[in-house]
Amino acid sequence: MPFVNERTYQRYLQENREEEFHKLVEEGIKRVEEQLGQEYPVLIADKEIKTSSKFTVKSPIDTSLTLGVFQRDNGELLRNALKVAKESYLDWRDSDWRDRVELVVKAANELRRMKYELAATITFENGKNRYEAVAEVDETIDYFNYYAQLLEENRGYIREMEGRIVKGEHGTSVMRPYGPWLIISPFNFPLAITATMTLGALITGNTVVVKPSSDTPLSAYKLVTTLRRAGFPVGTVNYVTSPGEVVSKVMEENLDVAGFAFTGSREVGHRLLKQFINLKPRPAVLELGGKNATIITSKADLRKAVEGTFRGAFGFGGQKCSATSRVFVESAVYQEFLTRFKARTETAQIGDPRLKTTFLGPLINRGAVDKFRRYVDQAISEGGRVITGGRVREDTRSYLVEPTIIADLPYTSSLWRTELFVPIVLVKEVNDLKEAVKLANDVDYGLTAGIFSQDPDEIEYFFRNVEAGVVYANRESGSTTGAMPGVQPFGGWKDSGWTGRNAGGPYYLLSFMREQARTTYD
């Protein structure tokens, strides 16, 4: 099965059908508006469960809007879901890989049918603008099709071994699943990241319990119900809305969890992993953030460098693990870059992400706004200079802040090594590429990095020496941010990752399987 990227907006743009794209987006927004305020159950096997304890999710674009009412689990439902997933695993692990591929393709087609409703759901849930929201749905569909292609190309990861030691001996390598996986997903890509972790486990014969971020539980709910409509047995894919402290406690004591996949902060990921393997060594797939650097040399095309850095730093308000957080610029072009970067940043349209003119919507919640204020105040108090931005837009019904550039911040500041997850980028002048790469590596993280240079030797030096799992050269659509839509390997080194196999890459599915060497004799 050939793999073709979705790339919805690019296709409409190339075909001069941009207004048709916006019409479809508006229709998706209307469908979601009609659903506002509904209550959503926990999904365990064939049961839709409601509890006496609930929590309400408001939209960050307008906190007067109730996106939905969800069930607050005290741990009992999560334990039951894991038990069901364990029981369902006994049949699902032996399902034919061809049948799993067929179900995944059906689910991808269903996601395509729902594309604009799903994109609008993302916009209402986390404030992502329409272009990035549609791109996230496209990326989700790409993951489905690509993983189906991988399983098909590798024929279910069953391989006859060559060579015989003894006459009549036959060896086969078979990759086998582990069992029930707990999927813990983040708010910033509530559909795409939830999907890649869920599907990575499910397509390889594991069963799953999906635990979404409490800020964005609706996209995950729609993902799980889509998988079930496509034909995945209900016990193989379950959905529970449990608070983080409940999840942590269950993971620490429950051996029904065969493995867990998590995307989120390094601190939370490390804590969960320690609790998880302390009870029994088990597999985990973790992506734990970044402190991503962009390097701009004197041989850069500054137009590309400015645009790429702007989009990398401020797309979705810097609320991406791949967001550009540090920029190191060679002295010869430092002032010109800073001037042009400031001018480009000040053109950003801030406001309601439902509007087609909006680039930067709100942050996810009040806590993120408070963090933004705190980081700006810290930078100023430590000697940093705010080139532009630094302010909160006073709107009691939304969480709008300005994209912020900070220069002259002493390198002793902790901000140089802290993942900020808000639209703040630090810019520093450097003498040469060697110094820039050294500084880029001077953090515990190693997720993404980018360079702007027209010199192939400089690019090669950067690729060979930078310590990051995903690297880009001259990427105008985002200097450190991953390709969306379209599947590219994505994952980190150092404290940014755990398995060493990147989501969207050719080896990712192996993270959810273990090898069994089978030998038979005539």
Short mmCIF file of C-alpha atoms in Angstrom, two decimals:
data_model
loop_
_atom_site.label_atom_id
_atom_site.label_comp_id
_atom_site.label_asym_id
_atom_site.label_seq_id
_atom_site.Cartn_x
_atom_site.Cartn_y
_atom_site.Cartn_z
CA MET A 1 0.00 0.00 0.00
CA PRO A 2 1.66 3.28 -1.11
CA PHE A 3 1.88 6.03 1.49
CA VAL A 4 0.64 9.53 0.52
CA ASN A 5 0.67 12.50 2.90
CA GLU A 6 -2.66 14.24 3.56
CA ARG A 7 -1.42 17.86 3.37
CA THR A 8 -4.96 19.28 3.18
CA TYR A 9 -4.33 23.03 3.29
CA GLN A 10 -1.34 22.86 0.96
CA ARG A 11 -3.43 20.95 -1.57
CA TYR A 12 -6.29 23.47 -1.48
CA LEU A 13 -3.79 26.33 -1.75
CA GLN A 14 -2.04 24.80 -4.74
CA GLU A 15 -5.38 24.22 -6.46
CA ASN A 16 -6.61 27.81 -5.78
CA ARG A 17 -9.41 26.43 -3.58
CA GLU A 18 -8.51 28.23 -0.37
CA GLU A 19 -12.03 29.54 0.21
CA GLU A 20 -13.39 26.01 -0.05
CA PHE A 21 -10.97 24.99 2.69
CA HIS A 22 -12.20 27.78 4.95
CA LYS A 23 -15.84 26.87 4.23
CA LEU A 24 -15.17 23.30 5.37
CA VAL A 25 -13.44 24.57 8.52
CA GLU A 26 -16.42 26.80 9.32
CA GLU A 27 -18.77 23.84 8.92
CA GLY A 28 -16.61 21.85 11.35
CA ILE A 29 -16.74 24.70 13.87
CA LYS A 30 -20.54 24.77 13.65
CA ARG A 31 -20.76 21.03 14.27
CA VAL A 32 -18.65 21.33 17.40
CA GLU A 33 -20.64 24.35 18.62
CA GLU A 34 -23.77 22.19 18.41
CA GLN A 35 -22.08 19.64 20.70
CA LEU A 36 -20.98 22.09 23.41
CA GLY A 37 -21.89 21.12 26.96
CA GLN A 38 -22.51 17.42 26.34
CA GLU A 39 -21.53 14.81 28.92
CA TYR A 40 -19.07 12.08 27.94
CA PRO A 41 -18.76 8.69 29.65
CA VAL A 42 -15.83 6.45 30.48
CA LEU A 43 -15.58 3.61 27.92
CA ILE A 44 -14.68 0.15 29.25
CA ALA A 45 -15.40 -2.82 27.00
CA ASP A 46 -19.02 -2.39 25.87
CA LYS A 47 -20.00 -0.22 28.86
CA GLU A 48 -20.48 3.55 28.90
CA ILE A 49 -19.99 4.53 32.52
CA LYS A 50 -20.92 7.73 34.34
CA THR A 51 -19.82 8.54 37.89
CA SER A 52 -21.13 10.74 40.66
CA SER A 53 -17.94 12.83 40.49
CA LYS A 54 -17.53 14.98 37.36
CA PHE A 55 -15.27 17.67 35.99
CA THR A 56 -16.10 20.36 33.47
CA VAL A 57 -13.79 21.39 30.63
CA LYS A 58 -13.96 25.00 29.50
CA SER A 59 -12.55 26.28 26.23
CA PRO A 60 -9.39 28.42 26.55
CA ILE A 61 -10.59 30.58 23.64
CA ASP A 62 -13.65 31.61 25.69
CA THR A 63 -13.94 30.30 29.23
CA SER A 64 -17.68 30.93 29.21
CA LEU A 65 -17.98 27.99 26.79
CA THR A 66 -18.35 24.54 28.33
CA LEU A 67 -16.74 22.07 25.99
CA GLY A 68 -17.97 19.05 27.89
CA VAL A 69 -18.61 17.31 31.19
CA PHE A 70 -16.41 14.29 31.97
CA GLN A 71 -16.20 11.57 34.61
CA ARG A 72 -13.70 11.90 37.46
CA ASP A 73 -12.38 8.41 38.21
CA ASN A 74 -11.11 7.58 41.70
CA GLY A 75 -8.97 4.70 40.41
CA GLU A 76 -11.58 1.95 40.37
CA LEU A 77 -12.48 2.49 36.73
CA LEU A 78 -8.85 2.59 35.64
CA ARG A 79 -8.19 -0.71 37.38
CA ASN A 80 -11.29 -2.24 35.78
CA ALA A 81 -10.26 -0.97 32.37
CA LEU A 82 -6.82 -2.53 32.73
CA LYS A 83 -8.41 -5.82 33.78
CA VAL A 84 -10.65 -5.77 30.70
CA ALA A 85 -7.68 -4.89 28.47
CA LYS A 86 -5.76 -7.83 29.94
CA GLU A 87 -8.61 -10.23 29.24
CA SER A 88 -9.11 -8.91 25.71
CA TYR A 89 -5.41 -9.24 25.00
CA LEU A 90 -5.62 -13.04 25.08
CA ASP A 91 -7.60 -13.01 21.81
CA TRP A 92 -6.24 -9.83 20.24
CA ARG A 93 -2.58 -10.89 20.46
CA ASP A 94 -3.28 -13.78 18.08
CA SER A 95 -5.32 -11.76 15.58
CA ASP A 96 -3.99 -11.86 12.02
CA TRP A 97 -1.81 -8.86 11.28
CA ARG A 98 -3.61 -8.46 7.94
CA ASP A 99 -6.90 -7.97 9.77
CA ARG A 100 -5.30 -5.32 11.97
CA VAL A 101 -4.02 -3.49 8.90
CA GLU A 102 -7.50 -3.54 7.39
CA LEU A 103 -9.03 -2.08 10.56
CA VAL A 104 -6.43 0.68 10.68
CA VAL A 105 -7.13 1.67 7.07
CA LYS A 106 -10.87 1.76 7.84
CA ALA A 107 -10.22 3.97 10.86
CA ALA A 108 -8.06 6.32 8.76
CA ASN A 109 -10.92 6.70 6.28
CA GLU A 110 -13.32 7.45 9.14
CA LEU A 111 -10.92 10.10 10.49
CA ARG A 112 -10.77 11.63 7.02
CA ARG A 113 -14.56 11.82 6.90
CA MET A 114 -14.57 13.61 10.28
CA LYS A 115 -11.54 15.79 9.53
CA TYR A 116 -13.04 19.24 10.02
CA GLU A 117 -15.08 18.32 13.08
CA LEU A 118 -11.94 16.87 14.66
CA ALA A 119 -9.91 19.95 13.75
CA ALA A 120 -12.54 22.24 15.27
CA THR A 121 -12.56 20.07 18.40
CA ILE A 122 -8.83 20.63 18.76
CA THR A 123 -9.27 24.39 18.29
CA PHE A 124 -11.95 24.55 20.99
CA GLU A 125 -9.96 22.28 23.33
CA ASN A 126 -6.51 23.86 23.26
CA GLY A 127 -6.72 27.05 21.19
CA LYS A 128 -4.78 25.86 18.14
CA ASN A 129 -5.45 27.92 15.01
CA ARG A 130 -7.35 26.33 12.14
CA TYR A 131 -4.29 25.66 9.99
CA GLU A 132 -2.42 23.82 12.72
CA ALA A 133 -5.58 22.03 13.88
CA VAL A 134 -6.32 20.64 10.41
CA ALA A 135 -2.65 19.76 10.05
CA GLU A 136 -2.84 17.78 13.28
CA VAL A 137 -5.74 15.73 11.95
CA ASP A 138 -3.81 15.19 8.72
CA GLU A 139 -0.83 14.03 10.74
CA THR A 140 -3.06 11.59 12.63
CA ILE A 141 -4.34 10.09 9.38
CA ASP A 142 -0.75 9.88 8.15
CA TYR A 143 0.24 7.93 11.25
CA PHE A 144 -2.58 5.45 10.66
CA ASN A 145 -1.70 4.87 7.02
CA TYR A 146 2.04 4.74 7.64
CA TYR A 147 1.85 2.24 10.50
CA ALA A 148 -0.46 0.06 8.41
CA GLN A 149 2.11 0.25 5.61
CA LEU A 150 4.94 -0.65 8.01
CA LEU A 151 3.14 -3.73 9.30
CA GLU A 152 2.34 -4.79 5.75
CA GLU A 153 5.87 -4.22 4.46
CA ASN A 154 7.30 -6.27 7.34
CA ARG A 155 4.61 -8.94 6.98
CA GLY A 156 3.61 -8.67 10.61
CA TYR A 157 7.28 -8.79 11.69
CA ILE A 158 7.51 -12.52 11.03
CA ARG A 159 10.78 -13.54 9.37
CA GLU A 160 12.17 -16.90 8.39
CA MET A 161 15.80 -17.20 9.50
CA GLU A 162 18.45 -18.38 7.07
CA GLY A 163 21.17 -20.88 7.85
CA ARG A 164 20.86 -24.31 9.40
CA ILE A 165 23.04 -25.79 12.11
CA VAL A 166 21.29 -29.15 12.10
CA LYS A 167 19.57 -30.86 9.19
CA GLY A 168 15.81 -30.38 9.34
CA GLU A 169 16.05 -27.32 11.56
CA HIS A 170 13.80 -24.32 10.80
CA GLY A 171 14.08 -20.98 12.58
CA THR A 172 11.61 -18.09 12.63
CA SER A 173 11.84 -14.67 14.31
CA VAL A 174 8.43 -13.43 15.45
CA MET A 175 7.79 -10.08 17.08
CA ARG A 176 5.10 -10.46 19.73
CA PRO A 177 3.09 -7.95 21.80
CA TYR A 178 3.42 -7.44 25.56
CA GLY A 179 -0.16 -7.04 26.78
CA PRO A 180 -2.24 -4.08 28.03
CA TRP A 181 -0.63 -0.63 27.58
CA LEU A 182 -1.59 2.53 29.43
CA ILE A 183 -1.52 5.54 27.09
CA ILE A 184 -1.02 8.92 28.83
CA SER A 185 -1.37 11.77 26.36
CA PRO A 186 -0.68 15.54 26.48
CA PHE A 187 -2.84 18.59 25.82
CA ASN A 188 -0.85 20.08 22.96
CA PHE A 189 -1.49 17.35 20.37
CA PRO A 190 -4.60 15.75 21.87
CA LEU A 191 -5.37 13.78 18.70
CA ALA A 192 -2.05 13.15 16.89
CA ILE A 193 0.14 12.19 19.85
CA THR A 194 -2.66 10.21 21.47
CA ALA A 195 -3.11 8.41 18.17
CA THR A 196 0.51 7.54 17.51
CA MET A 197 0.98 6.03 20.97
CA THR A 198 -2.41 4.26 20.96
CA LEU A 199 -2.02 2.89 17.47
CA GLY A 200 1.61 1.89 17.99
CA ALA A 201 0.42 -0.45 20.74
CA LEU A 202 -2.86 -1.53 19.17
CA ILE A 203 -1.71 -2.40 15.65
CA THR A 204 1.07 -4.62 17.03
CA GLY A 205 -1.36 -6.80 19.00
CA ASN A 206 -1.42 -5.07 22.37
CA THR A 207 -4.55 -3.70 24.00
CA VAL A 208 -4.84 -0.16 25.39
CA VAL A 209 -6.38 2.05 28.03
CA VAL A 210 -6.27 5.69 26.94
CA LYS A 211 -5.91 8.31 29.66
CA PRO A 212 -6.05 11.81 28.07
CA SER A 213 -4.94 15.12 29.50
CA SER A 214 -7.63 16.57 31.76
CA ASP A 215 -7.42 19.80 29.71
CA THR A 216 -8.21 18.03 26.44
CA PRO A 217 -10.20 14.82 26.95
CA LEU A 218 -12.64 15.24 24.04
CA SER A 219 -10.26 14.63 21.12
CA ALA A 220 -9.17 11.35 22.73
CA TYR A 221 -12.80 10.35 23.27
CA LYS A 222 -13.51 10.90 19.58
CA LEU A 223 -10.39 8.95 18.64
CA VAL A 224 -11.39 5.94 20.75
CA THR A 225 -14.98 5.93 19.44
CA THR A 226 -13.65 6.17 15.88
CA LEU A 227 -11.42 3.13 16.40
CA ARG A 228 -14.38 1.20 17.79
CA ARG A 229 -16.63 2.18 14.87
CA ALA A 230 -13.93 1.00 12.48
CA GLY A 231 -14.19 -2.46 14.00
CA PHE A 232 -11.57 -2.71 16.74
CA PRO A 233 -13.01 -4.96 19.47
CA VAL A 234 -14.30 -2.74 22.27
CA GLY A 235 -12.20 -4.44 24.94
CA THR A 236 -8.99 -3.71 23.07
CA VAL A 237 -9.33 0.07 23.25
CA ASN A 238 -10.70 1.65 26.43
CA TYR A 239 -10.98 5.25 27.64
CA VAL A 240 -10.75 6.51 31.24
CA THR A 241 -10.57 10.09 32.55
CA SER A 242 -8.54 9.74 35.74
CA PRO A 243 -6.63 12.51 37.57
CA GLY A 244 -2.85 12.33 37.39
CA GLU A 245 -2.42 11.36 41.03
CA VAL A 246 -4.81 8.42 40.55
CA VAL A 247 -2.92 7.22 37.48
CA SER A 248 0.39 7.42 39.34
CA LYS A 249 -0.93 5.33 42.23
CA VAL A 250 -2.43 2.65 39.98
CA MET A 251 0.75 2.36 37.91
CA GLU A 252 2.82 1.97 41.04
CA GLU A 253 0.83 -1.01 42.31
CA ASN A 254 -0.86 -2.66 39.34
CA LEU A 255 0.85 -5.48 37.45
CA ASP A 256 -1.93 -5.58 34.84
CA VAL A 257 -0.10 -2.74 33.05
CA ALA A 258 2.32 -4.46 30.66
CA GLY A 259 3.75 -1.17 29.37
CA PHE A 260 3.02 2.53 29.25
CA ALA A 261 3.46 5.30 26.71
CA PHE A 262 3.72 8.88 27.91
CA THR A 263 4.30 12.29 26.36
CA GLY A 264 4.75 15.20 28.73
CA SER A 265 7.19 16.88 31.08
CA ARG A 266 10.52 15.35 32.02
CA GLU A 267 9.76 15.57 35.75
CA VAL A 268 6.46 13.69 35.49
CA GLY A 269 7.85 11.16 33.04
CA HIS A 270 10.84 10.34 35.23
CA ARG A 271 8.64 9.95 38.30
CA LEU A 272 6.18 7.65 36.53
CA LEU A 273 8.96 5.53 35.06
CA LYS A 274 10.66 5.05 38.43
CA GLN A 275 7.38 4.01 40.04
CA PHE A 276 6.52 1.72 37.16
CA ILE A 277 9.74 -0.28 36.93
CA ASN A 278 10.25 -0.36 40.69
CA LEU A 279 7.44 -2.90 40.95
CA LYS A 280 8.64 -4.93 37.95
CA PRO A 281 10.84 -4.16 34.92
CA ARG A 282 8.46 -3.37 32.04
CA PRO A 283 8.69 -1.47 28.73
CA ALA A 284 7.93 2.24 28.43
CA VAL A 285 7.83 4.68 25.52
CA LEU A 286 8.49 8.23 26.69
CA GLU A 287 8.88 11.61 24.99
CA LEU A 288 9.85 14.16 27.62
CA GLY A 289 10.12 17.61 26.12
CA GLY A 290 12.93 19.74 24.78
CA LYS A 291 14.95 22.93 24.98
CA ASN A 292 15.45 23.26 21.28
CA ALA A 293 18.07 25.47 19.66
CA THR A 294 18.23 27.17 16.29
CA ILE A 295 21.62 28.24 14.93
CA ILE A 296 21.96 31.05 12.39
CA THR A 297 25.35 31.44 10.75
CA SER A 298 26.76 34.32 8.74
CA LYS A 299 26.05 32.24 5.62
CA ALA A 300 22.33 31.96 6.29
CA ASP A 301 19.52 33.18 4.09
CA LEU A 302 18.12 35.61 6.67
CA ARG A 303 14.66 35.69 5.13
CA LYS A 304 14.33 31.94 5.68
CA ALA A 305 16.01 32.18 9.08
CA VAL A 306 13.60 34.83 10.34
CA GLU A 307 10.49 33.06 9.08
CA GLY A 308 11.61 29.63 10.26
CA THR A 309 12.57 30.89 13.71
CA PHE A 310 9.33 32.85 14.06
CA ARG A 311 7.21 29.82 13.22
CA GLY A 312 9.34 27.46 15.28
CA ALA A 313 9.24 29.68 18.37
CA PHE A 314 5.68 30.98 18.29
CA GLY A 315 3.56 28.40 16.47
CA PHE A 316 0.84 27.35 18.95
CA GLY A 317 2.33 29.75 21.47
CA GLY A 318 5.50 27.71 21.98
CA GLN A 319 3.38 24.93 23.54
CA LYS A 320 5.21 22.22 21.63
CA CYS A 321 8.00 20.00 22.90
CA SER A 322 9.77 20.84 19.63
CA ALA A 323 9.33 24.63 19.90
CA THR A 324 12.34 26.83 19.26
CA SER A 325 13.43 28.05 22.68
CA ARG A 326 17.02 29.24 22.10
CA VAL A 327 18.55 31.03 19.11
CA PHE A 328 22.31 31.37 18.63
CA VAL A 329 23.29 33.90 15.95
CA GLU A 330 26.76 34.61 14.58
CA SER A 331 28.03 38.13 15.28
CA ALA A 332 28.21 39.16 11.62
CA VAL A 333 24.42 38.89 11.19
CA TYR A 334 23.23 39.22 14.78
CA GLN A 335 21.86 42.78 14.71
CA GLU A 336 20.25 42.43 11.31
CA PHE A 337 18.60 39.16 12.31
CA LEU A 338 17.33 40.62 15.58
CA THR A 339 15.84 43.65 13.80
CA ARG A 340 14.11 41.54 11.19
CA PHE A 341 12.97 38.93 13.71
CA LYS A 342 11.39 41.65 15.88
CA ALA A 343 9.55 43.11 12.89
CA ARG A 344 8.21 39.72 11.81
CA THR A 345 7.06 38.85 15.33
CA GLU A 346 5.14 42.09 15.66
CA THR A 347 3.02 41.19 12.60
CA ALA A 348 1.57 38.13 14.36
CA GLN A 349 -2.22 38.25 14.67
CA ILE A 350 -3.22 37.32 18.23
CA GLY A 351 -6.78 36.42 19.12
CA ASP A 352 -9.62 33.97 18.57
CA PRO A 353 -8.21 30.89 16.75
CA ARG A 354 -11.58 30.25 15.13
CA LEU A 355 -10.85 33.21 12.84
CA LYS A 356 -8.86 32.51 9.69
CA THR A 357 -6.63 35.56 10.25
CA THR A 358 -5.40 34.43 13.69
CA PHE A 359 -1.86 33.09 14.03
CA LEU A 360 -1.57 32.88 17.81
CA GLY A 361 -4.51 31.83 19.95
CA PRO A 362 -4.64 31.50 23.74
CA LEU A 363 -2.45 29.48 26.05
CA ILE A 364 -4.01 26.34 27.46
CA ASN A 365 -5.00 27.64 30.91
CA ARG A 366 -4.50 30.26 33.65
CA GLY A 367 -1.49 28.39 35.00
CA ALA A 368 0.30 28.79 31.68
CA VAL A 369 -0.38 32.54 31.72
CA ASP A 370 1.01 32.81 35.25
CA LYS A 371 4.09 30.91 34.15
CA PHE A 372 4.54 33.29 31.20
CA ARG A 373 4.43 36.29 33.54
CA ARG A 374 6.88 34.66 35.92
CA TYR A 375 9.42 33.87 33.20
CA VAL A 376 9.26 37.38 31.74
CA ASP A 377 9.74 38.93 35.19
CA GLN A 378 12.66 36.60 35.89
CA ALA A 379 14.35 37.45 32.60
CA ILE A 380 14.07 41.19 33.25
CA SER A 381 15.25 40.90 36.85
CA GLU A 382 18.31 38.94 35.70
CA GLY A 383 19.34 41.51 33.10
CA GLY A 384 17.52 40.30 29.99
CA ARG A 385 16.11 42.79 27.49
CA VAL A 386 12.61 42.32 26.09
CA ILE A 387 12.93 43.10 22.38
CA THR A 388 9.20 42.75 21.79
CA GLY A 389 6.18 41.28 23.57
CA GLY A 390 6.25 40.33 27.24
CA ARG A 391 2.68 41.35 27.99
CA VAL A 392 -0.54 39.52 28.82
CA ARG A 393 -3.61 40.63 26.90
CA GLU A 394 -6.09 41.47 29.62
CA ASP A 395 -9.08 39.39 28.64
CA THR A 396 -10.86 37.63 31.49
CA ARG A 397 -12.42 35.08 29.12
CA SER A 398 -9.29 33.97 27.27
CA TYR A 399 -5.59 33.35 27.89
CA LEU A 400 -3.88 35.58 25.35
CA VAL A 401 -0.23 36.63 25.65
CA GLU A 402 2.23 38.26 23.28
CA PRO A 403 5.03 36.38 21.51
CA THR A 404 8.19 37.48 23.28
CA ILE A 405 11.84 37.86 22.22
CA ILE A 406 14.45 38.26 24.96
CA ALA A 407 18.08 39.20 24.30
CA ASP A 408 21.11 39.94 26.53
CA LEU A 409 20.01 37.44 29.17
CA PRO A 410 23.11 36.30 31.11
CA TYR A 411 23.95 32.69 30.35
CA THR A 412 23.88 31.95 34.07
CA SER A 413 20.07 32.28 34.04
CA SER A 414 18.13 29.06 34.60
CA LEU A 415 15.84 30.09 31.73
CA TRP A 416 18.52 28.92 29.27
CA ARG A 417 17.99 25.34 30.47
CA THR A 418 14.30 25.29 31.48
CA GLU A 419 11.59 24.09 29.11
CA LEU A 420 9.26 27.11 29.10
CA PHE A 421 6.28 25.90 27.01
CA VAL A 422 5.10 29.46 26.43
CA PRO A 423 5.86 31.89 23.55
CA ILE A 424 9.23 33.14 24.82
CA VAL A 425 12.45 32.73 22.87
CA LEU A 426 15.97 33.64 24.05
CA VAL A 427 18.47 35.03 21.53
CA LYS A 428 22.24 35.06 22.03
CA GLU A 429 25.14 36.33 19.92
CA VAL A 430 27.97 33.83 19.26
CA ASN A 431 31.36 34.00 17.57
CA ASP A 432 31.09 31.01 15.27
CA LEU A 433 29.32 27.75 14.47
CA LYS A 434 31.49 25.71 16.82
CA GLU A 435 30.49 27.85 19.79
CA ALA A 436 26.84 27.73 18.73
CA VAL A 437 26.79 23.92 18.58
CA LYS A 438 28.53 23.70 21.95
CA LEU A 439 25.83 25.90 23.50
CA ALA A 440 23.06 24.02 21.71
CA ASN A 441 24.30 20.82 23.36
CA ASP A 442 24.66 22.44 26.78
CA VAL A 443 21.29 21.22 28.11
CA ASP A 444 19.91 17.95 29.45
CA TYR A 445 17.41 17.76 26.60
CA GLY A 446 18.07 16.53 23.06
CA LEU A 447 14.81 16.59 21.12
CA THR A 448 15.12 18.88 18.07
CA ALA A 449 17.55 21.44 16.64
CA GLY A 450 17.85 23.52 13.50
CA ILE A 451 20.40 25.45 11.47
CA PHE A 452 20.22 28.11 8.79
CA SER A 453 23.24 28.17 6.49
CA GLN A 454 23.81 28.00 2.75
CA ASP A 455 27.14 26.25 3.30
CA PRO A 456 26.91 22.42 2.97
CA ASP A 457 30.02 21.98 5.12
CA GLU A 458 28.45 23.94 7.97
CA ILE A 459 25.27 21.88 7.72
CA GLU A 460 27.26 18.65 7.79
CA TYR A 461 29.22 19.85 10.84
CA PHE A 462 25.96 20.68 12.58
CA PHE A 463 24.39 17.28 11.81
CA ARG A 464 27.47 15.38 12.99
CA ASN A 465 27.94 17.28 16.23
CA VAL A 466 24.55 18.41 17.53
CA GLU A 467 22.97 16.18 20.17
CA ALA A 468 19.33 15.93 19.16
CA GLY A 469 17.07 13.21 17.82
CA VAL A 470 15.43 15.35 15.10
CA VAL A 471 17.45 17.95 13.18
CA TYR A 472 16.60 20.35 10.37
CA ALA A 473 18.52 22.57 7.97
CA ASN A 474 16.94 25.68 6.46
CA ARG A 475 13.41 24.73 7.44
CA GLU A 476 11.36 27.84 6.74
CA SER A 477 8.07 26.39 8.03
CA GLY A 478 9.52 25.92 11.52
CA SER A 479 13.20 25.81 12.40
CA THR A 480 12.88 23.05 15.01
CA THR A 481 9.25 21.99 14.82
CA GLY A 482 8.22 18.70 13.26
CA ALA A 483 6.70 18.36 9.83
CA MET A 484 2.91 18.60 9.97
CA PRO A 485 1.24 17.02 8.19
CA GLY A 486 3.38 14.18 6.98
CA VAL A 487 5.09 11.44 8.87
CA GLN A 488 8.68 12.04 9.88
CA PRO A 489 10.60 10.22 12.60
CA PHE A 490 10.16 12.24 15.80
CA GLY A 491 11.79 11.56 19.15
CA GLY A 492 14.62 12.62 21.38
CA TRP A 493 18.02 11.87 22.79
CA LYS A 494 19.26 12.45 26.33
CA ASP A 495 16.44 13.44 28.70
CA SER A 496 14.02 14.05 25.82
CA GLY A 497 13.30 10.41 25.11
CA TRP A 498 13.46 6.86 26.37
CA THR A 499 13.24 4.14 23.73
CA GLY A 500 15.52 5.68 21.10
CA ARG A 501 12.91 4.87 18.42
CA ASN A 502 11.11 7.88 17.02
CA ALA A 503 7.35 8.12 16.50
CA GLY A 504 6.60 8.19 12.79
CA GLY A 505 9.84 6.36 12.07
CA PRO A 506 10.40 2.91 10.57
CA TYR A 507 11.38 1.38 13.93
CA TYR A 508 8.70 2.85 16.23
CA LEU A 509 6.37 -0.15 16.19
CA LEU A 510 9.20 -2.32 17.53
CA SER A 511 8.92 -0.36 20.80
CA PHE A 512 5.66 -2.17 21.49
CA MET A 513 6.89 -5.69 20.71
CA ARG A 514 9.37 -8.29 21.93
CA GLU A 515 11.10 -10.95 19.88
CA GLN A 516 10.38 -14.66 20.10
CA ALA A 517 12.83 -16.96 18.31
CA ARG A 518 11.05 -20.13 17.22
CA THR A 519 12.87 -23.29 16.11
CA THR A 520 11.26 -26.46 14.82
CA TYR A 521 12.70 -29.75 13.54
CA ASP A 522 11.47 -32.18 10.94
#
